[in-house]
């Protein structure tokens, strides 16, 4: 379990450029949860996930992961983080070597590394035949998968995904989310999904925390959130297109999928 | 006017030839707003780079105002006509201060300083960023950075602007800011070529090219393209939710008029 308790953070403290990024943030992420963190650019999302991953030192408050303080180096083995556009960080000559890079640094045996590479490739839906390809010859969607597989090969118990589908076409996005969330959920990994895509949040997150100007303005289910237009507006977010459409049709119930929307309309016929 | 004649581009890779553009023929007239959609790898970005000679055809030709882009002596005139805005504003911004960044292209053209000042001010005004002219670009949001990149192109005063997924990295507010700017430039008479994965953005264009496997397989109005829900799915693209929901309701026996594209149209049809 991740416990974030009363965390505040200020950049360039004590200078004229001082800027508060986070104010009194508290929330938990339970085992196996898909917790979305939503908010627009500058809301504090990036600062928050870097603190949770132990990449930025705490200034006040506390973060514990499985009861270990976040400053403990051991948490590096528990938490994996996939940054935006992770494929920009690919550099090895083959897919296999790229995915194996971080596990190698953990000092695992060759057999263990090889098994982890295979499993990570399966989890992100990469064909095993691509192992010896250069990552740079793959499509954008495939490169993204290689980069994510490199983190999954570390077998994190907690996985932070920062806008994992940004820039992908609709099909690549759909496939990636489906395979990724299917595979990860089965393995019991807790996911923190950072996104401003309400459609993705609607479909994959069981809970969502909304940040605005460094504060948590909502913590609940996506369905509850989409009914609260004033909170979305305050956070600079928009309800998913399906919610907006139903509202335009004069239906005030919330649908998370087209299936639900279809049923709602038919039931009112 | 931009004209492609049997335009081809083949990348040579270790694994063999990769045909990115496979014989394109089209004409884009002055003042048009054309959106280009297609999955990753369909050839969109390769095509974008041909509009101002960042890439040259490996077969066929592309003409900008009648100028063959592969003729080196046309290069400057082509680039004076067609400007580009890319996906990642961070990789486009070169200067430490906003106004220097907007002036960068003009300085390279050897324009007089007072003239540069005037054009930079006008360009920043056009994207509503005058208040930020002395800011460091790193202090701006993604949407603001993208508006600075657009100001750079406005300052160059190119008649054609090519946008290659300008909103892919932006949040909803940033996306709206950029799209508003694009529509305003179109209203002012610029020719707009707009590549995107967001179908709601493409639906704002007058004309849509659908690319698949290096070819333009559809060239039609947004309405005709996006209401063909089955074809959009086959291509791995999204249809607007209103069109998709209308298609589902028709299958359930609702009598709805054809080609419903927007929420308003669906609302009216269901009344």
Short mmCIF file of C-alpha atoms in Angstrom, two decimals:
data_model
loop_
_atom_site.label_atom_id
_atom_site.label_comp_id
_atom_site.label_asym_id
_atom_site.label_seq_id
_atom_site.Cartn_x
_atom_site.Cartn_y
_atom_site.Cartn_z
CA UNK A 1 0.00 0.00 0.00
CA UNK A 2 1.13 3.53 -0.80
CA UNK A 3 0.33 6.08 1.88
CA UNK A 4 0.78 9.76 1.11
CA UNK A 5 0.24 11.90 4.16
CA UNK A 6 0.12 15.70 4.24
CA UNK A 7 2.76 16.24 1.57
CA UNK A 8 3.60 19.78 0.50
CA UNK A 9 6.30 20.86 -1.92
CA UNK A 10 7.69 24.23 -2.96
CA UNK A 11 10.13 24.77 -5.79
CA UNK A 12 13.01 27.23 -5.37
CA UNK A 13 12.19 27.77 -1.72
CA UNK A 14 13.50 30.99 -0.25
CA UNK A 15 14.02 32.69 -3.62
CA UNK A 16 11.88 35.28 -5.42
CA UNK A 17 10.87 32.45 -7.82
CA UNK A 18 9.34 30.34 -5.05
CA UNK A 19 6.44 28.30 -6.38
CA UNK A 20 4.20 25.99 -4.43
CA UNK A 21 3.61 22.80 -6.39
CA UNK A 22 1.77 20.68 -3.78
CA UNK A 23 -0.29 21.62 -0.74
CA UNK A 24 -1.23 19.14 2.01
CA UNK A 25 -1.70 16.13 -0.23
CA UNK A 26 -3.00 12.96 1.42
CA UNK A 27 -4.26 9.79 -0.24
CA UNK A 28 -3.71 6.03 -0.27
CA UNK A 29 -3.36 3.53 -3.08
CA UNK A 30 -4.35 0.02 -2.02
CA UNK A 31 -2.90 -3.20 -3.39
CA UNK A 32 -4.18 -4.06 -6.90
CA UNK A 33 -5.88 -0.73 -7.41
CA UNK A 34 -5.78 1.33 -10.60
CA UNK A 35 -5.68 4.84 -9.20
CA UNK A 36 -5.82 7.68 -11.69
CA UNK A 37 -4.23 11.03 -10.95
CA UNK A 38 -5.79 13.71 -13.13
CA UNK A 39 -5.13 17.39 -13.52
CA UNK A 40 -3.99 19.79 -16.20
CA UNK A 41 -0.42 20.92 -16.89
CA UNK A 42 1.00 22.63 -13.83
CA UNK A 43 -1.47 21.05 -11.40
CA UNK A 44 1.34 19.26 -9.56
CA UNK A 45 0.89 15.76 -11.02
CA UNK A 46 4.51 15.36 -12.12
CA UNK A 47 5.91 16.61 -8.82
CA UNK A 48 3.63 14.24 -6.94
CA UNK A 49 4.61 11.11 -8.85
CA UNK A 50 8.28 11.95 -8.60
CA UNK A 51 7.92 12.26 -4.83
CA UNK A 52 6.05 8.95 -4.63
CA UNK A 53 8.76 7.26 -6.72
CA UNK A 54 11.46 8.71 -4.46
CA UNK A 55 12.98 10.83 -7.22
CA UNK A 56 12.39 14.12 -5.41
CA UNK A 57 13.14 14.42 -1.69
CA UNK A 58 10.25 15.18 0.62
CA UNK A 59 10.07 18.65 2.15
CA UNK A 60 7.15 17.99 4.49
CA UNK A 61 4.66 15.24 5.20
CA UNK A 62 5.36 11.55 4.68
CA UNK A 63 5.15 8.88 2.00
CA UNK A 64 5.38 5.19 2.82
CA UNK A 65 5.31 2.25 0.48
CA UNK A 66 4.55 -1.10 2.11
CA UNK A 67 5.42 0.68 5.37
CA UNK A 68 8.89 1.66 4.13
CA UNK A 69 9.65 5.38 4.09
CA UNK A 70 10.07 6.62 0.53
CA UNK A 71 13.66 7.71 1.25
CA UNK A 72 14.59 4.04 1.80
CA UNK A 73 16.56 2.83 -1.23
CA UNK A 74 14.64 -0.47 -1.09
CA UNK A 75 11.60 1.20 -2.56
CA UNK A 76 13.45 1.56 -5.86
CA UNK A 77 12.77 -2.15 -6.28
CA UNK A 78 9.10 -1.80 -5.47
CA UNK A 79 8.13 1.15 -7.63
CA UNK A 80 8.51 1.35 -11.40
CA UNK A 81 7.87 4.60 -13.23
CA UNK A 82 7.18 5.01 -16.93
CA UNK A 83 7.64 8.63 -17.94
CA UNK A 84 5.92 10.36 -20.83
CA UNK A 85 7.23 9.37 -24.24
CA UNK A 86 9.47 6.67 -22.70
CA UNK A 87 10.53 5.49 -26.16
CA UNK A 88 12.76 8.57 -26.38
CA UNK A 89 14.95 6.83 -23.84
CA UNK A 90 15.53 3.67 -25.88
CA UNK A 91 19.16 3.32 -26.87
CA UNK A 92 20.19 -0.34 -27.18
CA UNK A 93 20.78 -2.15 -30.45
CA UNK A 94 18.10 -4.76 -29.94
CA UNK A 95 14.72 -4.90 -28.25
CA UNK A 96 15.92 -7.69 -25.97
CA UNK A 97 18.95 -5.75 -24.76
CA UNK A 98 16.91 -2.64 -24.16
CA UNK A 99 14.37 -4.46 -22.00
CA UNK A 100 17.16 -6.32 -20.18
CA UNK A 101 19.11 -3.17 -19.35
CA UNK A 102 17.56 -2.30 -15.99
CA UNK A 103 17.22 -5.90 -14.70
CA UNK A 104 20.94 -6.32 -15.48
CA UNK A 105 21.69 -3.37 -13.24
CA UNK A 106 19.79 -5.13 -10.48
CA UNK A 107 22.38 -7.91 -10.70
CA UNK A 108 19.99 -10.71 -11.70
CA UNK A 109 21.22 -13.94 -13.28
CA UNK A 110 21.18 -14.29 -17.09
CA UNK A 111 18.49 -16.97 -16.92
CA UNK A 112 16.30 -14.81 -14.70
CA UNK A 113 16.81 -11.78 -16.94
CA UNK A 114 15.92 -13.76 -20.04
CA UNK A 115 12.74 -15.09 -18.40
CA UNK A 116 11.75 -11.59 -17.32
CA UNK A 117 12.32 -10.16 -20.80
CA UNK A 118 10.04 -12.84 -22.27
CA UNK A 119 7.35 -12.22 -19.71
CA UNK A 120 7.50 -8.42 -20.04
CA UNK A 121 7.22 -8.70 -23.83
CA UNK A 122 4.13 -10.88 -23.41
CA UNK A 123 2.61 -8.43 -20.95
CA UNK A 124 2.86 -5.50 -23.34
CA UNK A 125 1.77 -7.60 -26.33
CA UNK A 126 5.10 -7.59 -28.21
CA UNK A 127 5.75 -10.51 -30.51
CA UNK A 128 8.72 -12.61 -29.31
CA UNK A 129 10.06 -12.53 -32.89
CA UNK A 130 10.93 -8.86 -32.42
CA UNK A 131 13.59 -9.59 -29.78
CA UNK A 132 16.51 -9.14 -32.14
CA UNK A 133 15.06 -6.19 -34.02
CA UNK A 134 16.44 -2.72 -33.53
CA UNK A 135 13.94 -0.69 -31.49
CA UNK A 136 14.48 2.10 -33.99
CA UNK A 137 12.96 0.08 -36.81
CA UNK A 138 9.69 -0.41 -34.95
CA UNK A 139 6.53 1.68 -35.16
CA UNK A 140 5.87 4.34 -32.54
CA UNK A 141 3.38 2.11 -30.72
CA UNK A 142 5.80 -0.79 -30.62
CA UNK A 143 8.65 1.39 -29.38
CA UNK A 144 6.40 2.57 -26.57
CA UNK A 145 5.75 -1.06 -25.65
CA UNK A 146 9.47 -1.87 -25.59
CA UNK A 147 10.06 1.03 -23.21
CA UNK A 148 7.23 -0.06 -20.91
CA UNK A 149 8.43 -3.67 -21.01
CA UNK A 150 11.81 -2.44 -19.77
CA UNK A 151 10.12 -1.23 -16.59
CA UNK A 152 7.85 -4.28 -16.22
CA UNK A 153 10.95 -6.50 -16.38
CA UNK A 154 11.89 -5.02 -13.01
CA UNK A 155 8.69 -6.64 -11.64
CA UNK A 156 7.59 -3.59 -9.68
CA UNK A 157 4.74 -4.04 -7.20
CA UNK A 158 3.71 -0.47 -7.89
CA UNK A 159 3.72 0.96 -11.38
CA UNK A 160 3.40 4.65 -12.17
CA UNK A 161 2.38 5.37 -15.76
CA UNK A 162 2.62 9.02 -16.85
CA UNK A 163 0.34 9.58 -19.87
CA UNK A 164 1.17 6.15 -21.30
CA UNK A 165 -0.83 6.63 -24.52
CA UNK A 166 0.05 10.23 -25.42
CA UNK A 167 0.74 10.56 -29.15
CA UNK A 168 -0.40 7.04 -30.06
CA UNK A 169 -3.07 6.51 -32.69
CA UNK A 170 -6.48 5.31 -31.46
CA UNK A 171 -5.89 1.63 -32.29
CA UNK A 172 -2.38 1.48 -30.81
CA UNK A 173 -3.71 3.23 -27.75
CA UNK A 174 -6.61 0.83 -27.36
CA UNK A 175 -4.42 -2.24 -27.78
CA UNK A 176 -1.76 -1.01 -25.41
CA UNK A 177 -4.20 -0.15 -22.64
CA UNK A 178 -6.10 -3.37 -23.04
CA UNK A 179 -3.09 -5.63 -22.98
CA UNK A 180 -1.24 -3.68 -20.38
CA UNK A 181 -4.05 -3.33 -17.88
CA UNK A 182 -5.21 -6.90 -18.45
CA UNK A 183 -1.75 -8.32 -17.83
CA UNK A 184 -0.81 -6.08 -14.95
CA UNK A 185 -4.08 -6.45 -13.11
CA UNK A 186 -3.79 -10.22 -13.28
CA UNK A 187 -0.38 -10.00 -11.65
CA UNK A 188 -1.78 -7.89 -8.79
CA UNK A 189 0.36 -4.82 -9.47
CA UNK A 190 -0.95 -1.49 -8.19
CA UNK A 191 -1.10 1.13 -10.91
CA UNK A 192 -1.02 4.88 -10.64
CA UNK A 193 -2.20 6.22 -13.97
CA UNK A 194 -1.42 9.87 -14.58
CA UNK A 195 -3.66 11.19 -17.29
CA UNK A 196 -5.86 13.99 -18.47
CA UNK A 197 -7.72 11.65 -20.77
CA UNK A 198 -11.05 11.13 -19.04
CA UNK A 199 -12.01 8.35 -21.43
CA UNK A 200 -9.03 6.25 -20.35
CA UNK A 201 -9.75 7.03 -16.72
CA UNK A 202 -13.40 6.07 -17.18
CA UNK A 203 -12.47 2.71 -18.59
CA UNK A 204 -9.51 1.61 -16.56
CA UNK A 205 -9.34 3.39 -13.19
CA UNK A 206 -11.37 2.30 -10.20
CA UNK A 207 -10.59 5.53 -8.38
CA UNK A 208 -9.41 8.98 -9.37
CA UNK A 209 -7.67 11.75 -7.49
CA UNK A 210 -7.98 15.18 -9.11
CA UNK A 211 -5.33 17.83 -8.56
CA UNK A 212 -5.84 21.54 -9.15
CA UNK A 213 -3.27 24.19 -8.26
CA UNK A 214 -1.39 21.68 -6.14
CA UNK A 215 -4.35 20.55 -4.05
CA UNK A 216 -6.57 17.48 -4.14
CA UNK A 217 -10.03 18.66 -5.14
CA UNK A 218 -11.58 15.21 -5.59
CA UNK A 219 -10.98 11.62 -4.51
CA UNK A 220 -13.58 9.08 -5.60
CA UNK A 221 -14.78 6.89 -8.46
CA UNK A 222 -14.72 8.11 -12.09
CA UNK A 223 -18.51 7.84 -12.16
CA UNK A 224 -18.85 10.18 -9.18
CA UNK A 225 -16.33 12.58 -10.72
CA UNK A 226 -18.07 12.91 -14.08
CA UNK A 227 -21.27 13.93 -12.32
CA UNK A 228 -19.41 16.82 -10.70
CA UNK A 229 -18.99 19.26 -13.53
CA UNK A 230 -17.89 22.11 -11.27
CA UNK A 231 -14.90 20.07 -10.06
CA UNK A 232 -13.85 19.17 -13.58
CA UNK A 233 -14.12 22.81 -14.63
CA UNK A 234 -12.08 23.96 -11.66
CA UNK A 235 -9.37 21.42 -12.52
CA UNK A 236 -9.35 22.43 -16.21
CA UNK A 237 -10.58 19.00 -17.28
CA UNK A 238 -13.45 17.91 -19.46
CA UNK A 239 -15.89 15.04 -18.92
CA UNK A 240 -15.40 12.17 -21.40
CA UNK A 241 -17.08 12.70 -24.79
CA UNK A 242 -19.75 10.12 -23.99
CA UNK A 243 -20.79 12.00 -20.84
CA UNK A 244 -20.90 15.28 -22.75
CA UNK A 245 -23.01 13.66 -25.46
CA UNK A 246 -25.55 12.22 -23.00
CA UNK A 247 -25.86 15.58 -21.30
CA UNK A 248 -26.58 17.17 -24.66
CA UNK A 249 -29.27 14.52 -25.17
CA UNK A 250 -30.85 15.61 -21.89
CA UNK A 251 -29.77 12.52 -19.95
CA UNK A 252 -28.17 13.34 -16.63
CA UNK A 253 -27.06 9.83 -15.76
CA UNK A 254 -23.41 8.94 -16.25
CA UNK A 255 -22.30 6.33 -18.76
CA UNK A 256 -18.69 5.21 -18.85
CA UNK A 257 -18.97 3.27 -22.12
CA UNK A 258 -20.94 3.35 -25.36
CA UNK A 259 -22.71 0.16 -24.22
CA UNK A 260 -24.00 1.89 -21.13
CA UNK A 261 -25.03 4.96 -23.11
CA UNK A 262 -26.91 2.82 -25.62
CA UNK A 263 -28.81 1.06 -22.82
CA UNK A 264 -29.71 4.35 -21.16
CA UNK A 265 -31.17 5.72 -24.38
CA UNK A 266 -33.09 2.54 -25.17
CA UNK A 267 -34.52 2.41 -21.64
CA UNK A 268 -35.94 5.90 -22.09
CA UNK A 269 -37.53 5.22 -25.41
CA UNK B 1 -1.33 25.78 -54.18
CA UNK B 2 0.34 22.47 -53.41
CA UNK B 3 0.34 19.63 -55.90
CA UNK B 4 1.71 16.10 -55.51
CA UNK B 5 2.34 13.96 -58.55
CA UNK B 6 2.91 10.28 -57.91
CA UNK B 7 4.81 11.29 -54.76
CA UNK B 8 6.89 8.46 -53.32
CA UNK B 9 9.24 8.20 -50.39
CA UNK B 10 11.19 5.05 -49.61
CA UNK B 11 13.36 4.78 -46.50
CA UNK B 12 16.34 2.48 -46.86
CA UNK B 13 16.78 0.39 -43.73
CA UNK B 14 18.95 -2.58 -42.78
CA UNK B 15 15.83 -4.73 -43.03
CA UNK B 16 15.16 -3.57 -46.61
CA UNK B 17 13.12 -0.85 -48.25
CA UNK B 18 10.33 0.76 -46.26
CA UNK B 19 7.84 2.42 -48.58
CA UNK B 20 6.47 5.33 -46.52
CA UNK B 21 4.69 7.15 -49.36
CA UNK B 22 3.43 5.05 -52.21
CA UNK B 23 2.44 7.26 -55.13
CA UNK B 24 0.32 10.16 -53.85
CA UNK B 25 -1.62 12.48 -56.14
CA UNK B 26 -3.49 15.49 -54.77
CA UNK B 27 -3.94 19.21 -55.03
CA UNK B 28 -4.45 21.50 -52.03
CA UNK B 29 -5.77 24.93 -52.98
CA UNK B 30 -4.95 28.26 -51.31
CA UNK B 31 -7.01 28.86 -48.20
CA UNK B 32 -8.05 25.23 -47.68
CA UNK B 33 -8.05 23.53 -44.26
CA UNK B 34 -7.06 19.91 -44.79
CA UNK B 35 -6.74 17.39 -41.95
CA UNK B 36 -4.64 14.26 -42.39
CA UNK B 37 -5.46 11.20 -40.28
CA UNK B 38 -4.20 7.62 -40.24
CA UNK B 39 -2.56 5.22 -37.79
CA UNK B 40 1.10 5.46 -36.72
CA UNK B 41 3.23 4.38 -39.65
CA UNK B 42 0.64 5.29 -42.31
CA UNK B 43 2.96 7.95 -43.75
CA UNK B 44 1.43 11.14 -42.31
CA UNK B 45 4.57 12.61 -40.82
CA UNK B 46 6.68 11.64 -43.82
CA UNK B 47 4.18 13.48 -46.00
CA UNK B 48 4.23 16.51 -43.68
CA UNK B 49 7.98 16.85 -44.09
CA UNK B 50 7.61 16.97 -47.86
CA UNK B 51 5.53 20.15 -47.81
CA UNK B 52 8.52 22.34 -47.04
CA UNK B 53 11.35 20.19 -48.33
CA UNK B 54 12.52 18.80 -45.00
CA UNK B 55 12.32 15.54 -46.92
CA UNK B 56 12.58 15.23 -50.68
CA UNK B 57 10.67 12.69 -52.74
CA UNK B 58 12.55 9.56 -53.73
CA UNK B 59 10.10 9.30 -56.63
CA UNK B 60 7.51 11.61 -58.18
CA UNK B 61 7.25 15.31 -57.36
CA UNK B 62 5.66 17.79 -55.02
CA UNK B 63 5.15 21.40 -56.15
CA UNK B 64 4.58 24.41 -53.89
CA UNK B 65 3.14 27.26 -55.95
CA UNK B 66 4.48 25.48 -58.98
CA UNK B 67 7.99 25.20 -57.50
CA UNK B 68 9.51 21.73 -57.51
CA UNK B 69 10.69 21.16 -53.91
CA UNK B 70 13.48 18.85 -55.03
CA UNK B 71 15.13 21.65 -57.03
CA UNK B 72 17.65 23.14 -54.62
CA UNK B 73 17.34 26.67 -55.98
CA UNK B 74 13.67 26.67 -54.94
CA UNK B 75 14.44 25.77 -51.31
CA UNK B 76 14.20 29.25 -49.79
CA UNK B 77 11.09 30.20 -51.69
CA UNK B 78 9.42 26.93 -50.65
CA UNK B 79 10.28 27.60 -47.01
CA UNK B 80 9.05 31.19 -47.27
CA UNK B 81 5.72 29.75 -48.39
CA UNK B 82 5.28 26.77 -46.06
CA UNK B 83 5.90 26.87 -42.30
CA UNK B 84 5.84 23.91 -39.90
CA UNK B 85 4.70 23.40 -36.32
CA UNK B 86 5.68 20.08 -34.76
CA UNK B 87 4.41 17.88 -31.96
CA UNK B 88 6.89 18.64 -29.23
CA UNK B 89 7.24 22.37 -28.49
CA UNK B 90 10.31 21.68 -26.36
CA UNK B 91 12.27 20.50 -29.37
CA UNK B 92 11.31 23.56 -31.43
CA UNK B 93 12.10 26.32 -28.96
CA UNK B 94 15.67 27.54 -29.31
CA UNK B 95 15.99 30.82 -27.43
CA UNK B 96 16.10 31.73 -23.72
CA UNK B 97 13.42 34.41 -24.01
CA UNK B 98 10.06 34.14 -25.75
CA UNK B 99 10.49 37.10 -28.12
CA UNK B 100 13.97 35.97 -29.19
CA UNK B 101 12.53 32.61 -30.05
CA UNK B 102 9.83 34.14 -32.24
CA UNK B 103 12.45 36.35 -33.92
CA UNK B 104 14.82 33.49 -34.63
CA UNK B 105 13.60 32.63 -38.13
CA UNK B 106 13.41 36.29 -39.16
CA UNK B 107 16.96 37.00 -38.04
CA UNK B 108 18.13 34.21 -40.29
CA UNK B 109 16.43 35.90 -43.23
CA UNK B 110 18.52 39.05 -42.70
CA UNK B 111 15.55 41.32 -42.05
CA UNK B 112 16.18 44.79 -40.50
CA UNK B 113 15.94 44.82 -36.66
CA UNK B 114 13.08 47.34 -36.45
CA UNK B 115 11.09 45.32 -38.97
CA UNK B 116 11.76 42.17 -36.92
CA UNK B 117 10.54 43.89 -33.76
CA UNK B 118 7.32 44.86 -35.48
CA UNK B 119 6.63 41.40 -36.85
CA UNK B 120 7.47 39.67 -33.56
CA UNK B 121 5.09 41.96 -31.67
CA UNK B 122 2.32 41.32 -34.15
CA UNK B 123 2.89 37.57 -34.06
CA UNK B 124 2.86 37.41 -30.24
CA UNK B 125 -0.27 39.51 -30.24
CA UNK B 126 -1.92 37.12 -32.70
CA UNK B 127 -1.44 34.17 -30.32
CA UNK B 128 -2.36 36.25 -27.22
CA UNK B 129 1.12 35.87 -25.75
CA UNK B 130 2.33 39.51 -25.74
CA UNK B 131 2.36 39.56 -21.94
CA UNK B 132 4.87 36.75 -21.94
CA UNK B 133 7.40 38.18 -24.38
CA UNK B 134 10.16 38.49 -21.78
CA UNK B 135 9.45 35.13 -20.17
CA UNK B 136 11.73 32.13 -20.37
CA UNK B 137 9.96 29.50 -22.52
CA UNK B 138 10.67 26.91 -19.80
CA UNK B 139 8.26 28.77 -17.52
CA UNK B 140 5.34 28.29 -19.92
CA UNK B 141 2.76 25.51 -20.13
CA UNK B 142 2.75 23.13 -23.10
CA UNK B 143 -0.12 25.00 -24.76
CA UNK B 144 1.66 28.32 -24.30
CA UNK B 145 4.89 26.91 -25.73
CA UNK B 146 3.01 25.61 -28.72
CA UNK B 147 1.49 29.08 -29.21
CA UNK B 148 5.05 30.51 -29.19
CA UNK B 149 6.01 28.01 -31.88
CA UNK B 150 2.95 29.11 -33.87
CA UNK B 151 3.94 32.76 -33.37
CA UNK B 152 7.32 31.90 -34.89
CA UNK B 153 5.57 30.67 -38.02
CA UNK B 154 3.19 33.65 -38.08
CA UNK B 155 6.19 36.00 -37.88
CA UNK B 156 7.65 34.29 -40.94
CA UNK B 157 4.35 35.11 -42.64
CA UNK B 158 4.17 31.87 -44.61
CA UNK B 159 0.92 31.40 -46.53
CA UNK B 160 0.77 27.70 -45.74
CA UNK B 161 1.16 26.24 -42.24
CA UNK B 162 1.64 22.52 -41.68
CA UNK B 163 0.85 21.26 -38.17
CA UNK B 164 2.21 17.80 -37.35
CA UNK B 165 0.24 16.56 -34.32
CA UNK B 166 0.55 19.90 -32.51
CA UNK B 167 -1.73 18.87 -29.63
CA UNK B 168 -0.48 15.34 -28.95
CA UNK B 169 1.41 16.39 -25.83
CA UNK B 170 -1.09 18.91 -24.52
CA UNK B 171 -3.82 18.78 -21.88
CA UNK B 172 -7.45 19.63 -22.79
CA UNK B 173 -6.96 23.37 -22.20
CA UNK B 174 -3.78 23.44 -24.28
CA UNK B 175 -5.50 21.52 -27.06
CA UNK B 176 -8.35 23.99 -27.17
CA UNK B 177 -5.94 26.96 -27.22
CA UNK B 178 -4.04 25.55 -30.18
CA UNK B 179 -7.13 24.57 -32.16
CA UNK B 180 -8.66 28.02 -31.64
CA UNK B 181 -5.46 29.52 -33.03
CA UNK B 182 -5.47 27.20 -36.03
CA UNK B 183 -9.06 28.06 -36.89
CA UNK B 184 -8.32 31.76 -36.59
CA UNK B 185 -5.35 31.47 -38.95
CA UNK B 186 -7.54 29.63 -41.42
CA UNK B 187 -10.20 32.35 -41.17
CA UNK B 188 -7.47 34.89 -41.96
CA UNK B 189 -6.81 33.10 -45.23
CA UNK B 190 -3.90 30.79 -44.41
CA UNK B 191 -3.79 27.37 -45.98
CA UNK B 192 -3.81 24.84 -43.12
CA UNK B 193 -2.57 21.26 -43.29
CA UNK B 194 -3.29 19.61 -39.95
CA UNK B 195 -2.11 16.15 -38.95
CA UNK B 196 -3.76 14.65 -35.88
CA UNK B 197 -4.86 11.54 -34.00
CA UNK B 198 -7.76 13.43 -32.48
CA UNK B 199 -10.78 12.89 -34.68
CA UNK B 200 -12.73 15.72 -33.05
CA UNK B 201 -9.98 18.07 -34.24
CA UNK B 202 -9.93 16.62 -37.76
CA UNK B 203 -13.71 17.05 -37.89
CA UNK B 204 -13.15 20.83 -37.82
CA UNK B 205 -11.37 20.79 -41.20
CA UNK B 206 -13.01 21.30 -44.59
CA UNK B 207 -11.41 18.25 -46.08
CA UNK B 208 -9.84 15.09 -44.68
CA UNK B 209 -7.19 12.81 -46.13
CA UNK B 210 -7.21 9.30 -44.66
CA UNK B 211 -3.83 7.60 -45.01
CA UNK B 212 -3.13 3.88 -44.85
CA UNK B 213 0.06 2.09 -45.84
CA UNK B 214 1.57 5.14 -47.50
CA UNK B 215 -1.46 5.94 -49.64
CA UNK B 216 -4.31 8.40 -49.38
CA UNK B 217 -7.26 6.02 -49.38
CA UNK B 218 -9.99 8.60 -48.76
CA UNK B 219 -10.16 12.29 -49.64
CA UNK B 220 -13.54 13.64 -48.61
CA UNK B 221 -15.48 15.89 -46.24
CA UNK B 222 -15.28 15.19 -42.50
CA UNK B 223 -18.97 14.30 -42.55
CA UNK B 224 -18.62 11.63 -45.19
CA UNK B 225 -15.52 10.19 -43.59
CA UNK B 226 -16.44 10.20 -39.91
CA UNK B 227 -19.98 8.94 -40.31
CA UNK B 228 -18.63 5.78 -41.95
CA UNK B 229 -18.15 4.20 -38.54
CA UNK B 230 -17.37 0.72 -39.85
CA UNK B 231 -14.58 1.99 -42.10
CA UNK B 232 -13.11 4.11 -39.29
CA UNK B 233 -12.94 1.03 -37.07
CA UNK B 234 -11.35 -1.02 -39.80
CA UNK B 235 -8.66 1.64 -40.13
CA UNK B 236 -8.03 1.61 -36.39
CA UNK B 237 -9.34 5.15 -36.00
CA UNK B 238 -12.10 6.54 -33.80
CA UNK B 239 -15.42 7.84 -35.00
CA UNK B 240 -16.90 10.78 -33.08
CA UNK B 241 -19.07 9.39 -30.25
CA UNK B 242 -22.27 10.86 -31.70
CA UNK B 243 -21.71 9.05 -35.03
CA UNK B 244 -20.86 5.82 -33.24
CA UNK B 245 -23.84 5.96 -30.92
CA UNK B 246 -26.12 6.76 -33.88
CA UNK B 247 -24.83 3.69 -35.70
CA UNK B 248 -25.52 1.51 -32.64
CA UNK B 249 -29.03 2.90 -32.21
CA UNK B 250 -29.82 2.31 -35.88
CA UNK B 251 -28.89 -1.35 -35.39
CA UNK B 252 -31.34 -1.42 -32.47
CA UNK B 253 -34.12 -0.24 -34.78
CA UNK B 254 -34.03 3.52 -34.20
CA UNK B 255 -35.02 5.39 -37.33
CA UNK B 256 -32.35 8.07 -37.58
CA UNK B 257 -31.32 10.20 -40.54
CA UNK B 258 -28.03 9.20 -42.18
CA UNK B 259 -24.67 10.85 -41.50
CA UNK B 260 -25.19 12.12 -37.98
CA UNK B 261 -21.88 13.63 -36.86
CA UNK B 262 -22.47 15.88 -33.85
CA UNK B 263 -24.22 15.71 -30.48
CA UNK B 264 -26.62 18.43 -31.61
CA UNK B 265 -27.65 16.45 -34.66
CA UNK B 266 -28.22 13.30 -32.62
CA UNK B 267 -30.22 15.24 -30.02
CA UNK B 268 -32.46 16.66 -32.73
CA UNK B 269 -32.96 13.27 -34.38
CA UNK B 270 -33.92 11.63 -31.07
CA UNK B 271 -36.52 14.26 -30.17
#
